[in-house]
Amino acid sequence: MLLYLLITCLSFLFFKTLPLKPLPPWASETPLLSLFFWKDFSFFALSKFTKQGLSIVFRPRIPSRMSLVRRTLSLSSSKVENVDDTPEMSVLDLPELVLECILDKLPPDALFRMTGVCSSLRERCRSDHLWEKHMKMKWGRVIGPAAYREWQWHIASKTDLIDVKQGKQKGLMRILSLGWPFSWIRSKVDDHGSKQRSSLPADSIMSWYLALETGRFWFPAQVYNRENGHVGFVLSCYDAELSYDPCTDTFQARYPPHGRRAVAIEKGVSWERLRAPPVDTPPHDLHVSDCLNELRPGDHIEIQWRRNKEFPYGWWYGVVGHLESCDGNENYCLCHNSGTVVLEFNQYTHGSRWRCTNISRRDHREEGNEADGFYGGIRKLRSKQEISMWKLIWPTQVLE
């Protein structure tokens, strides 16, 4: 405060002794002197006064328009630089719940790319609870318990192979340690261990999803109307091993050998023709029928059938019919009390040997012969979705 008072008094004395001169023409264009003027004026006068004394004539610097513009630009640029220096906000700075919701909304390909951003996001994006939703949404209809068991066996065999390789590497390290520095060998082992820790866990759902998506993993499922709807397999569903083709969004099916026939391969199988096995029965085993006592005319069923004993079973669609002694009147029908169950396959014409067959309700086992084939276990269809699928692939023409 005293400094400003001293400057004001000195300035007043100087102006009083100086002769008055007319102002230059640019003075009328500067209606108000900025703070920069008073700042320059005060410190300039004080420095001149202290260095050269009172004999120096004081001439204050009045900033021109150009200097004002430059000063303003320099201040604005310094402010911009200060803004740029502030640290940017990262995705990891978001609240835990917000980040979790964002990752949950990502599609599988984006979620996979996020694993390459940083180590923290890699661990988050590999979580099973994020990939479980994608697995059910895309693969839930065609993946069953048999496919899961196959995946577990695949992991176990892969783990055993890795253990064997690690055992060989450890033996090699012991041999090398006799002639190489221990520190060098230790660094190589640490590098190998760090690579393994950063790799994707084999038993994670993400690993299973990627194995299915890339077609590297063949999984068991069932195919409707196998071999491109061959007439001998219409309205049937057979077991096969499948591999996904991401380029065509279809599957390649590999059917087990039938008797002397080699493995049959079918390409271009669409999603609509696939399903997960509804029962956990291998294709060569007889299914235990637990629904025989409740079968009534009009019920929808699937029954195992194979050409001969060397063939695997396929599941064939049919309905429960009436006995020949019944006129089909629901009020008087007693077919459900009979020990014989009539099965009808209405895709075949009347008079065809494949049109109808009878089975025993009480002690049903595999029945048939080499000419007509062998009928195996029966399962009752209780889901409208299963029934509608058979109706969807119903043949356009009656079969012979």
GROMACS .gro file of C-alpha atoms in nm:
model
  400
    1MET     CA    1   0.000   0.000   0.000
    2LEU     CA    2   0.283   0.242   0.088
    3LEU     CA    3   0.457   0.151  -0.238
    4TYR     CA    4   0.156   0.254  -0.448
    5LEU     CA    5   0.123   0.578  -0.249
    6LEU     CA    6   0.489   0.662  -0.314
    7ILE     CA    7   0.451   0.592  -0.687
    8THR     CA    8   0.143   0.815  -0.708
    9CYS     CA    9   0.314   1.108  -0.537
   10LEU     CA   10   0.624   1.086  -0.755
   11SER     CA   11   0.415   1.068  -1.070
   12PHE     CA   12   0.224   1.380  -0.963
   13LEU     CA   13   0.549   1.574  -0.910
   14PHE     CA   14   0.685   1.470  -1.249
   15PHE     CA   15   0.372   1.569  -1.435
   16LYS     CA   16   0.364   1.904  -1.260
   17THR     CA   17   0.718   1.998  -1.370
   18LEU     CA   18   0.681   1.875  -1.728
   19PRO     CA   19   0.543   2.112  -1.989
   20LEU     CA   20   0.204   2.019  -2.122
   21LYS     CA   21   0.195   1.904  -2.482
   22PRO     CA   22  -0.097   1.819  -2.701
   23LEU     CA   23  -0.191   1.452  -2.704
   24PRO     CA   24  -0.109   1.245  -3.012
   25PRO     CA   25  -0.391   1.166  -3.259
   26TRP     CA   26  -0.422   0.801  -3.146
   27ALA     CA   27  -0.512   0.912  -2.791
   28SER     CA   28  -0.876   0.973  -2.887
   29GLU     CA   29  -0.893   0.611  -3.008
   30THR     CA   30  -0.805   0.477  -2.664
   31PRO     CA   31  -1.097   0.574  -2.440
   32LEU     CA   32  -0.983   0.372  -2.144
   33LEU     CA   33  -0.637   0.255  -2.049
   34SER     CA   34  -0.624  -0.108  -1.952
   35LEU     CA   35  -0.480  -0.256  -1.640
   36PHE     CA   36  -0.175  -0.353  -1.840
   37PHE     CA   37  -0.097   0.020  -1.887
   38TRP     CA   38  -0.106   0.098  -1.517
   39LYS     CA   39   0.100  -0.205  -1.440
   40ASP     CA   40   0.364  -0.109  -1.702
   41PHE     CA   41   0.347   0.252  -1.600
   42SER     CA   42   0.410   0.196  -1.230
   43PHE     CA   43   0.695  -0.053  -1.251
   44PHE     CA   44   0.865   0.124  -1.542
   45ALA     CA   45   0.862   0.458  -1.360
   46LEU     CA   46   0.992   0.305  -1.040
   47SER     CA   47   1.279   0.126  -1.217
   48LYS     CA   48   1.382   0.438  -1.410
   49PHE     CA   49   1.365   0.644  -1.094
   50THR     CA   50   1.586   0.415  -0.895
   51LYS     CA   51   1.845   0.368  -1.173
   52GLN     CA   52   1.889   0.710  -1.332
   53GLY     CA   53   1.753   0.952  -1.076
   54LEU     CA   54   1.527   1.256  -1.115
   55SER     CA   55   1.710   1.406  -1.414
   56ILE     CA   56   1.573   1.146  -1.657
   57VAL     CA   57   1.262   1.249  -1.838
   58PHE     CA   58   0.990   0.993  -1.784
   59ARG     CA   59   0.806   0.873  -2.091
   60PRO     CA   60   0.549   0.603  -2.010
   61ARG     CA   61   0.479   0.322  -2.258
   62ILE     CA   62   0.123   0.319  -2.385
   63PRO     CA   63   0.037  -0.016  -2.538
   64SER     CA   64  -0.099  -0.002  -2.888
   65ARG     CA   65  -0.391  -0.204  -3.019
   66MET     CA   66  -0.154  -0.466  -3.158
   67SER     CA   67   0.020  -0.513  -2.826
   68LEU     CA   68  -0.315  -0.550  -2.650
   69VAL     CA   69  -0.422  -0.815  -2.897
   70ARG     CA   70  -0.093  -0.999  -2.855
   71ARG     CA   71  -0.120  -0.988  -2.479
   72THR     CA   72  -0.476  -1.121  -2.493
   73LEU     CA   73  -0.376  -1.404  -2.727
   74SER     CA   74  -0.083  -1.499  -2.507
   75LEU     CA   75  -0.309  -1.519  -2.203
   76SER     CA   76  -0.567  -1.726  -2.388
   77SER     CA   77  -0.299  -1.963  -2.517
   78SER     CA   78  -0.157  -2.003  -2.167
   79LYS     CA   79  -0.505  -2.091  -2.044
   80VAL     CA   80  -0.541  -2.349  -2.321
   81GLU     CA   81  -0.205  -2.497  -2.226
   82ASN     CA   82  -0.318  -2.522  -1.866
   83VAL     CA   83  -0.632  -2.705  -1.979
   84ASP     CA   84  -0.427  -2.948  -2.188
   85ASP     CA   85  -0.200  -3.018  -1.893
   86THR     CA   86  -0.491  -3.143  -1.683
   87PRO     CA   87  -0.506  -3.527  -1.672
   88GLU     CA   88  -0.776  -3.689  -1.888
   89MET     CA   89  -1.042  -3.913  -1.733
   90SER     CA   90  -0.999  -4.286  -1.793
   91VAL     CA   91  -1.267  -4.553  -1.827
   92LEU     CA   92  -1.129  -4.711  -1.511
   93ASP     CA   93  -1.214  -4.389  -1.320
   94LEU     CA   94  -1.585  -4.461  -1.366
   95PRO     CA   95  -1.781  -4.603  -1.071
   96GLU     CA   96  -1.772  -4.980  -1.044
   97LEU     CA   97  -2.144  -5.025  -1.120
   98VAL     CA   98  -2.133  -4.793  -1.424
   99LEU     CA   99  -1.832  -4.972  -1.573
  100GLU     CA  100  -1.996  -5.309  -1.512
  101CYS     CA  101  -2.314  -5.195  -1.692
  102ILE     CA  102  -2.111  -5.072  -1.991
  103LEU     CA  103  -1.924  -5.401  -2.024
  104ASP     CA  104  -2.250  -5.594  -1.988
  105LYS     CA  105  -2.398  -5.408  -2.289
  106LEU     CA  106  -2.104  -5.480  -2.521
  107PRO     CA  107  -2.145  -5.743  -2.796
  108PRO     CA  108  -1.904  -6.038  -2.791
  109ASP     CA  109  -1.661  -5.898  -3.050
  110ALA     CA  110  -1.633  -5.563  -2.869
  111LEU     CA  111  -1.595  -5.735  -2.533
  112PHE     CA  112  -1.314  -5.945  -2.677
  113ARG     CA  113  -1.134  -5.637  -2.815
  114MET     CA  114  -1.157  -5.469  -2.475
  115THR     CA  115  -0.936  -5.744  -2.331
  116GLY     CA  116  -0.644  -5.597  -2.526
  117VAL     CA  117  -0.673  -5.245  -2.380
  118CYS     CA  118  -0.500  -5.300  -2.046
  119SER     CA  119  -0.446  -5.565  -1.781
  120SER     CA  120  -0.726  -5.435  -1.559
  121LEU     CA  121  -0.987  -5.445  -1.837
  122ARG     CA  122  -0.852  -5.780  -1.953
  123GLU     CA  123  -0.937  -5.939  -1.619
  124ARG     CA  124  -1.281  -5.775  -1.611
  125CYS     CA  125  -1.375  -5.864  -1.969
  126ARG     CA  126  -1.281  -6.229  -1.919
  127SER     CA  127  -1.529  -6.274  -1.636
  128ASP     CA  128  -1.759  -6.573  -1.674
  129HIS     CA  129  -2.072  -6.378  -1.577
  130LEU     CA  130  -2.024  -6.147  -1.880
  131TRP     CA  131  -1.974  -6.431  -2.128
  132GLU     CA  132  -2.242  -6.657  -1.984
  133LYS     CA  133  -2.513  -6.434  -2.128
  134HIS     CA  134  -2.359  -6.440  -2.477
  135MET     CA  135  -2.314  -6.816  -2.457
  136LYS     CA  136  -2.680  -6.876  -2.373
  137MET     CA  137  -2.804  -6.626  -2.630
  138LYS     CA  138  -2.616  -6.770  -2.929
  139TRP     CA  139  -2.528  -7.128  -2.837
  140GLY     CA  140  -2.783  -7.227  -2.573
  141ARG     CA  141  -3.020  -7.394  -2.820
  142VAL     CA  142  -2.758  -7.628  -2.968
  143ILE     CA  143  -2.530  -7.690  -2.668
  144GLY     CA  144  -2.630  -7.960  -2.420
  145PRO     CA  145  -2.474  -8.170  -2.144
  146ALA     CA  146  -2.298  -8.391  -2.399
  147ALA     CA  147  -2.124  -8.090  -2.555
  148TYR     CA  148  -2.020  -7.965  -2.211
  149ARG     CA  149  -1.866  -8.303  -2.127
  150GLU     CA  150  -1.684  -8.304  -2.458
  151TRP     CA  151  -1.544  -7.958  -2.378
  152GLN     CA  152  -1.424  -8.074  -2.036
  153TRP     CA  153  -1.246  -8.369  -2.195
  154HIS     CA  154  -1.092  -8.131  -2.448
  155ILE     CA  155  -0.961  -7.908  -2.166
  156ALA     CA  156  -0.826  -8.206  -1.972
  157SER     CA  157  -0.638  -8.344  -2.272
  158LYS     CA  158  -0.498  -7.999  -2.347
  159THR     CA  159  -0.387  -7.956  -1.986
  160ASP     CA  160  -0.219  -8.296  -1.986
  161LEU     CA  161  -0.029  -8.203  -2.303
  162ILE     CA  162   0.088  -7.876  -2.143
  163ASP     CA  163   0.204  -8.063  -1.831
  164VAL     CA  164   0.407  -8.302  -2.045
  165LYS     CA  165   0.570  -8.011  -2.229
  166GLN     CA  166   0.648  -7.834  -1.903
  167GLY     CA  167   0.807  -8.154  -1.767
  168LYS     CA  168   1.032  -8.176  -2.072
  169GLN     CA  169   1.125  -7.807  -2.036
  170LYS     CA  170   1.215  -7.852  -1.669
  171GLY     CA  171   1.439  -8.146  -1.758
  172LEU     CA  172   1.603  -7.936  -2.028
  173MET     CA  173   1.657  -7.653  -1.780
  174ARG     CA  174   1.835  -7.889  -1.541
  175ILE     CA  175   2.072  -7.995  -1.819
  176LEU     CA  176   2.135  -7.636  -1.930
  177SER     CA  177   2.198  -7.524  -1.572
  178LEU     CA  178   2.518  -7.727  -1.575
  179GLY     CA  179   2.674  -7.507  -1.842
  180TRP     CA  180   2.482  -7.175  -1.838
  181PRO     CA  181   2.452  -6.904  -1.571
  182PHE     CA  182   2.163  -6.963  -1.332
  183SER     CA  183   2.041  -6.602  -1.363
  184TRP     CA  184   1.995  -6.636  -1.740
  185ILE     CA  185   1.795  -6.958  -1.704
  186ARG     CA  186   1.587  -6.806  -1.425
  187SER     CA  187   1.495  -6.510  -1.645
  188LYS     CA  188   1.379  -6.742  -1.926
  189VAL     CA  189   1.164  -6.943  -1.686
  190ASP     CA  190   1.011  -6.623  -1.545
  191ASP     CA  191   0.932  -6.495  -1.896
  192HIS     CA  192   0.763  -6.826  -1.981
  193GLY     CA  193   0.560  -6.814  -1.660
  194SER     CA  194   0.447  -6.456  -1.721
  195LYS     CA  195   0.324  -6.550  -2.069
  196GLN     CA  196   0.123  -6.836  -1.922
  197ARG     CA  197  -0.032  -6.612  -1.658
  198SER     CA  198  -0.140  -6.359  -1.922
  199SER     CA  199  -0.294  -6.627  -2.147
  200LEU     CA  200  -0.667  -6.699  -2.145
  201PRO     CA  201  -0.773  -6.965  -1.890
  202ALA     CA  202  -0.873  -7.282  -2.074
  203ASP     CA  203  -1.173  -7.350  -1.848
  204SER     CA  204  -1.330  -7.004  -1.884
  205ILE     CA  205  -1.660  -6.949  -2.063
  206MET     CA  206  -1.489  -6.694  -2.289
  207SER     CA  207  -1.241  -6.960  -2.400
  208TRP     CA  208  -1.527  -7.200  -2.478
  209TYR     CA  209  -1.719  -6.930  -2.666
  210LEU     CA  210  -1.417  -6.845  -2.883
  211ALA     CA  211  -1.348  -7.213  -2.952
  212LEU     CA  212  -1.707  -7.253  -3.076
  213GLU     CA  213  -1.710  -6.925  -3.267
  214THR     CA  214  -1.390  -6.998  -3.458
  215GLY     CA  215  -1.488  -7.359  -3.539
  216ARG     CA  216  -1.187  -7.509  -3.363
  217PHE     CA  217  -1.407  -7.717  -3.132
  218TRP     CA  218  -1.629  -7.996  -3.268
  219PHE     CA  219  -1.928  -8.049  -3.041
  220PRO     CA  220  -2.203  -8.315  -3.037
  221ALA     CA  221  -2.556  -8.212  -3.135
  222GLN     CA  222  -2.845  -8.342  -3.346
  223VAL     CA  223  -2.942  -8.252  -3.704
  224TYR     CA  224  -3.293  -8.255  -3.849
  225ASN     CA  225  -3.337  -8.418  -4.192
  226ARG     CA  226  -2.973  -8.520  -4.225
  227GLU     CA  227  -2.779  -8.526  -4.552
  228ASN     CA  228  -2.960  -8.225  -4.699
  229GLY     CA  229  -3.307  -8.370  -4.643
  230HIS     CA  230  -3.246  -8.702  -4.814
  231VAL     CA  231  -3.578  -8.883  -4.863
  232GLY     CA  232  -3.463  -9.166  -4.638
  233PHE     CA  233  -3.421  -8.927  -4.343
  234VAL     CA  234  -3.723  -8.695  -4.369
  235LEU     CA  235  -3.872  -8.606  -4.028
  236SER     CA  236  -3.582  -8.758  -3.841
  237CYS     CA  237  -3.307  -8.620  -3.618
  238TYR     CA  238  -2.961  -8.781  -3.599
  239ASP     CA  239  -2.658  -8.731  -3.379
  240ALA     CA  240  -2.352  -8.569  -3.533
  241GLU     CA  241  -2.036  -8.375  -3.450
  242LEU     CA  242  -2.055  -8.015  -3.565
  243SER     CA  243  -1.811  -7.735  -3.637
  244TYR     CA  244  -1.918  -7.374  -3.692
  245ASP     CA  245  -1.814  -7.179  -4.002
  246PRO     CA  246  -1.815  -6.805  -3.914
  247CYS     CA  247  -1.777  -6.703  -4.280
  248THR     CA  248  -2.109  -6.859  -4.387
  249ASP     CA  249  -2.284  -6.872  -4.047
  250THR     CA  250  -2.351  -7.241  -4.104
  251PHE     CA  251  -2.214  -7.571  -3.974
  252GLN     CA  252  -2.027  -7.870  -4.100
  253ALA     CA  253  -2.178  -8.198  -3.975
  254ARG     CA  254  -1.984  -8.520  -3.933
  255TYR     CA  255  -2.210  -8.826  -3.893
  256PRO     CA  256  -2.083  -9.151  -3.738
  257PRO     CA  257  -2.027  -9.442  -3.977
  258HIS     CA  258  -2.331  -9.656  -4.065
  259GLY     CA  259  -2.229 -10.018  -4.090
  260ARG     CA  260  -1.970 -10.038  -4.365
  261ARG     CA  261  -2.024  -9.682  -4.475
  262ALA     CA  262  -1.753  -9.429  -4.395
  263VAL     CA  263  -1.812  -9.113  -4.198
  264ALA     CA  264  -2.066  -8.896  -4.381
  265ILE     CA  265  -1.994  -8.522  -4.397
  266GLU     CA  266  -2.252  -8.253  -4.471
  267LYS     CA  267  -2.172  -7.885  -4.521
  268GLY     CA  268  -2.392  -7.579  -4.501
  269VAL     CA  269  -2.615  -7.699  -4.217
  270SER     CA  270  -2.826  -7.405  -4.097
  271TRP     CA  271  -2.906  -7.313  -3.738
  272GLU     CA  272  -3.273  -7.409  -3.785
  273ARG     CA  273  -3.181  -7.772  -3.844
  274LEU     CA  274  -2.989  -7.811  -3.518
  275ARG     CA  275  -3.084  -7.890  -3.162
  276ALA     CA  276  -2.918  -8.003  -2.843
  277PRO     CA  277  -2.986  -8.372  -2.764
  278PRO     CA  278  -3.307  -8.375  -2.555
  279VAL     CA  279  -3.202  -8.690  -2.366
  280ASP     CA  280  -2.861  -8.799  -2.251
  281THR     CA  281  -2.860  -9.128  -2.445
  282PRO     CA  282  -2.571  -9.221  -2.679
  283PRO     CA  283  -2.681  -9.291  -3.040
  284HIS     CA  284  -2.605  -9.664  -3.017
  285ASP     CA  285  -2.785  -9.719  -2.684
  286LEU     CA  286  -3.152  -9.798  -2.626
  287HIS     CA  287  -3.342  -9.517  -2.457
  288VAL     CA  288  -3.539  -9.617  -2.147
  289SER     CA  289  -3.904  -9.537  -2.220
  290ASP     CA  290  -4.066  -9.387  -1.910
  291CYS     CA  291  -4.383  -9.250  -2.071
  292LEU     CA  292  -4.554  -9.564  -2.205
  293ASN     CA  293  -4.829  -9.576  -1.942
  294GLU     CA  294  -4.943  -9.220  -2.009
  295LEU     CA  295  -4.955  -9.232  -2.390
  296ARG     CA  296  -5.296  -9.153  -2.539
  297PRO     CA  297  -5.421  -9.107  -2.898
  298GLY     CA  298  -5.316  -8.768  -3.030
  299ASP     CA  299  -4.994  -8.745  -2.826
  300HIS     CA  300  -4.683  -8.639  -3.014
  301ILE     CA  301  -4.383  -8.867  -2.975
  302GLU     CA  302  -4.029  -8.935  -3.094
  303ILE     CA  303  -3.909  -9.292  -3.130
  304GLN     CA  304  -3.568  -9.438  -3.192
  305TRP     CA  305  -3.522  -9.623  -3.520
  306ARG     CA  306  -3.228  -9.778  -3.701
  307ARG     CA  307  -3.187  -9.976  -4.019
  308ASN     CA  308  -3.001 -10.268  -3.859
  309LYS     CA  309  -2.805 -10.351  -3.546
  310GLU     CA  310  -2.483 -10.193  -3.675
  311PHE     CA  311  -2.643  -9.852  -3.734
  312PRO     CA  312  -2.686  -9.581  -3.469
  313TYR     CA  313  -3.036  -9.475  -3.370
  314GLY     CA  314  -3.209  -9.171  -3.511
  315TRP     CA  315  -3.514  -9.001  -3.357
  316TRP     CA  316  -3.828  -9.009  -3.574
  317TYR     CA  317  -4.144  -8.803  -3.530
  318GLY     CA  318  -4.487  -8.963  -3.497
  319VAL     CA  319  -4.823  -8.946  -3.318
  320VAL     CA  320  -5.017  -9.197  -3.109
  321GLY     CA  321  -5.312  -9.337  -3.307
  322HIS     CA  322  -5.626  -9.540  -3.236
  323LEU     CA  323  -5.664  -9.916  -3.241
  324GLU     CA  324  -5.841 -10.071  -3.538
  325SER     CA  325  -6.131 -10.163  -3.307
  326CYS     CA  326  -6.177  -9.797  -3.205
  327ASP     CA  327  -6.379  -9.556  -3.415
  328GLY     CA  328  -6.187  -9.256  -3.283
  329ASN     CA  329  -6.474  -9.114  -3.076
  330GLU     CA  330  -6.316  -8.949  -2.773
  331ASN     CA  331  -6.621  -9.020  -2.555
  332TYR     CA  332  -6.593  -9.395  -2.606
  333CYS     CA  333  -6.219  -9.439  -2.675
  334LEU     CA  334  -6.043  -9.692  -2.450
  335CYS     CA  335  -5.716  -9.711  -2.641
  336HIS     CA  336  -5.521  -9.575  -2.342
  337ASN     CA  337  -5.621  -9.886  -2.142
  338SER     CA  338  -5.492 -10.128  -2.402
  339GLY     CA  339  -5.155 -10.303  -2.372
  340THR     CA  340  -5.078 -10.210  -2.734
  341VAL     CA  341  -4.981  -9.861  -2.848
  342VAL     CA  342  -5.039  -9.765  -3.210
  343LEU     CA  343  -4.779  -9.527  -3.358
  344GLU     CA  344  -4.855  -9.344  -3.683
  345PHE     CA  345  -4.612  -9.167  -3.916
  346ASN     CA  346  -4.843  -8.954  -4.126
  347GLN     CA  347  -4.572  -8.823  -4.355
  348TYR     CA  348  -4.602  -9.157  -4.537
  349THR     CA  349  -4.891  -9.247  -4.763
  350HIS     CA  350  -5.164  -9.496  -4.662
  351GLY     CA  351  -5.058  -9.851  -4.733
  352SER     CA  352  -4.687  -9.778  -4.688
  353ARG     CA  353  -4.506 -10.018  -4.458
  354TRP     CA  354  -4.362  -9.717  -4.276
  355ARG     CA  355  -4.704  -9.564  -4.210
  356CYS     CA  356  -4.787  -9.746  -3.884
  357THR     CA  357  -4.639  -9.978  -3.621
  358ASN     CA  358  -4.749 -10.128  -3.289
  359ILE     CA  359  -4.546 -10.158  -2.970
  360SER     CA  360  -4.609 -10.316  -2.630
  361ARG     CA  361  -4.702 -10.078  -2.352
  362ARG     CA  362  -4.593 -10.308  -2.067
  363ASP     CA  363  -4.261 -10.461  -2.173
  364HIS     CA  364  -4.139 -10.257  -2.467
  365ARG     CA  365  -3.788 -10.334  -2.585
  366GLU     CA  366  -3.626 -10.297  -2.922
  367GLU     CA  367  -3.868 -10.443  -3.176
  368GLY     CA  368  -3.839 -10.504  -3.548
  369ASN     CA  369  -3.653 -10.701  -3.812
  370GLU     CA  370  -3.390 -10.661  -4.084
  371ALA     CA  371  -3.654 -10.576  -4.344
  372ASP     CA  372  -3.845 -10.299  -4.161
  373GLY     CA  373  -3.575 -10.184  -3.925
  374PHE     CA  374  -3.571 -10.176  -3.545
  375TYR     CA  375  -3.778  -9.949  -3.322
  376GLY     CA  376  -3.622  -9.843  -2.992
  377GLY     CA  377  -3.712  -9.617  -2.702
  378ILE     CA  378  -3.994  -9.359  -2.700
  379ARG     CA  379  -4.014  -9.010  -2.552
  380LYS     CA  380  -4.331  -8.804  -2.529
  381LEU     CA  381  -4.314  -8.447  -2.659
  382ARG     CA  382  -4.444  -8.212  -2.391
  383SER     CA  383  -4.321  -7.883  -2.532
  384LYS     CA  384  -4.510  -7.688  -2.798
  385GLN     CA  385  -4.176  -7.562  -2.924
  386GLU     CA  386  -4.057  -7.916  -3.002
  387ILE     CA  387  -4.384  -8.001  -3.179
  388SER     CA  388  -4.381  -7.682  -3.383
  389MET     CA  389  -4.025  -7.757  -3.497
  390TRP     CA  390  -4.138  -8.087  -3.649
  391LYS     CA  391  -4.432  -7.913  -3.815
  392LEU     CA  392  -4.193  -7.655  -3.956
  393ILE     CA  393  -3.990  -7.916  -4.145
  394TRP     CA  394  -4.291  -8.119  -4.256
  395PRO     CA  395  -4.241  -8.243  -4.616
  396THR     CA  396  -4.434  -8.074  -4.893
  397GLN     CA  397  -4.518  -8.410  -5.054
  398VAL     CA  398  -4.643  -8.736  -4.907
  399LEU     CA  399  -4.369  -8.999  -4.891
  400GLU     CA  400  -4.396  -9.353  -5.019
   0.00000   0.00000   0.00000
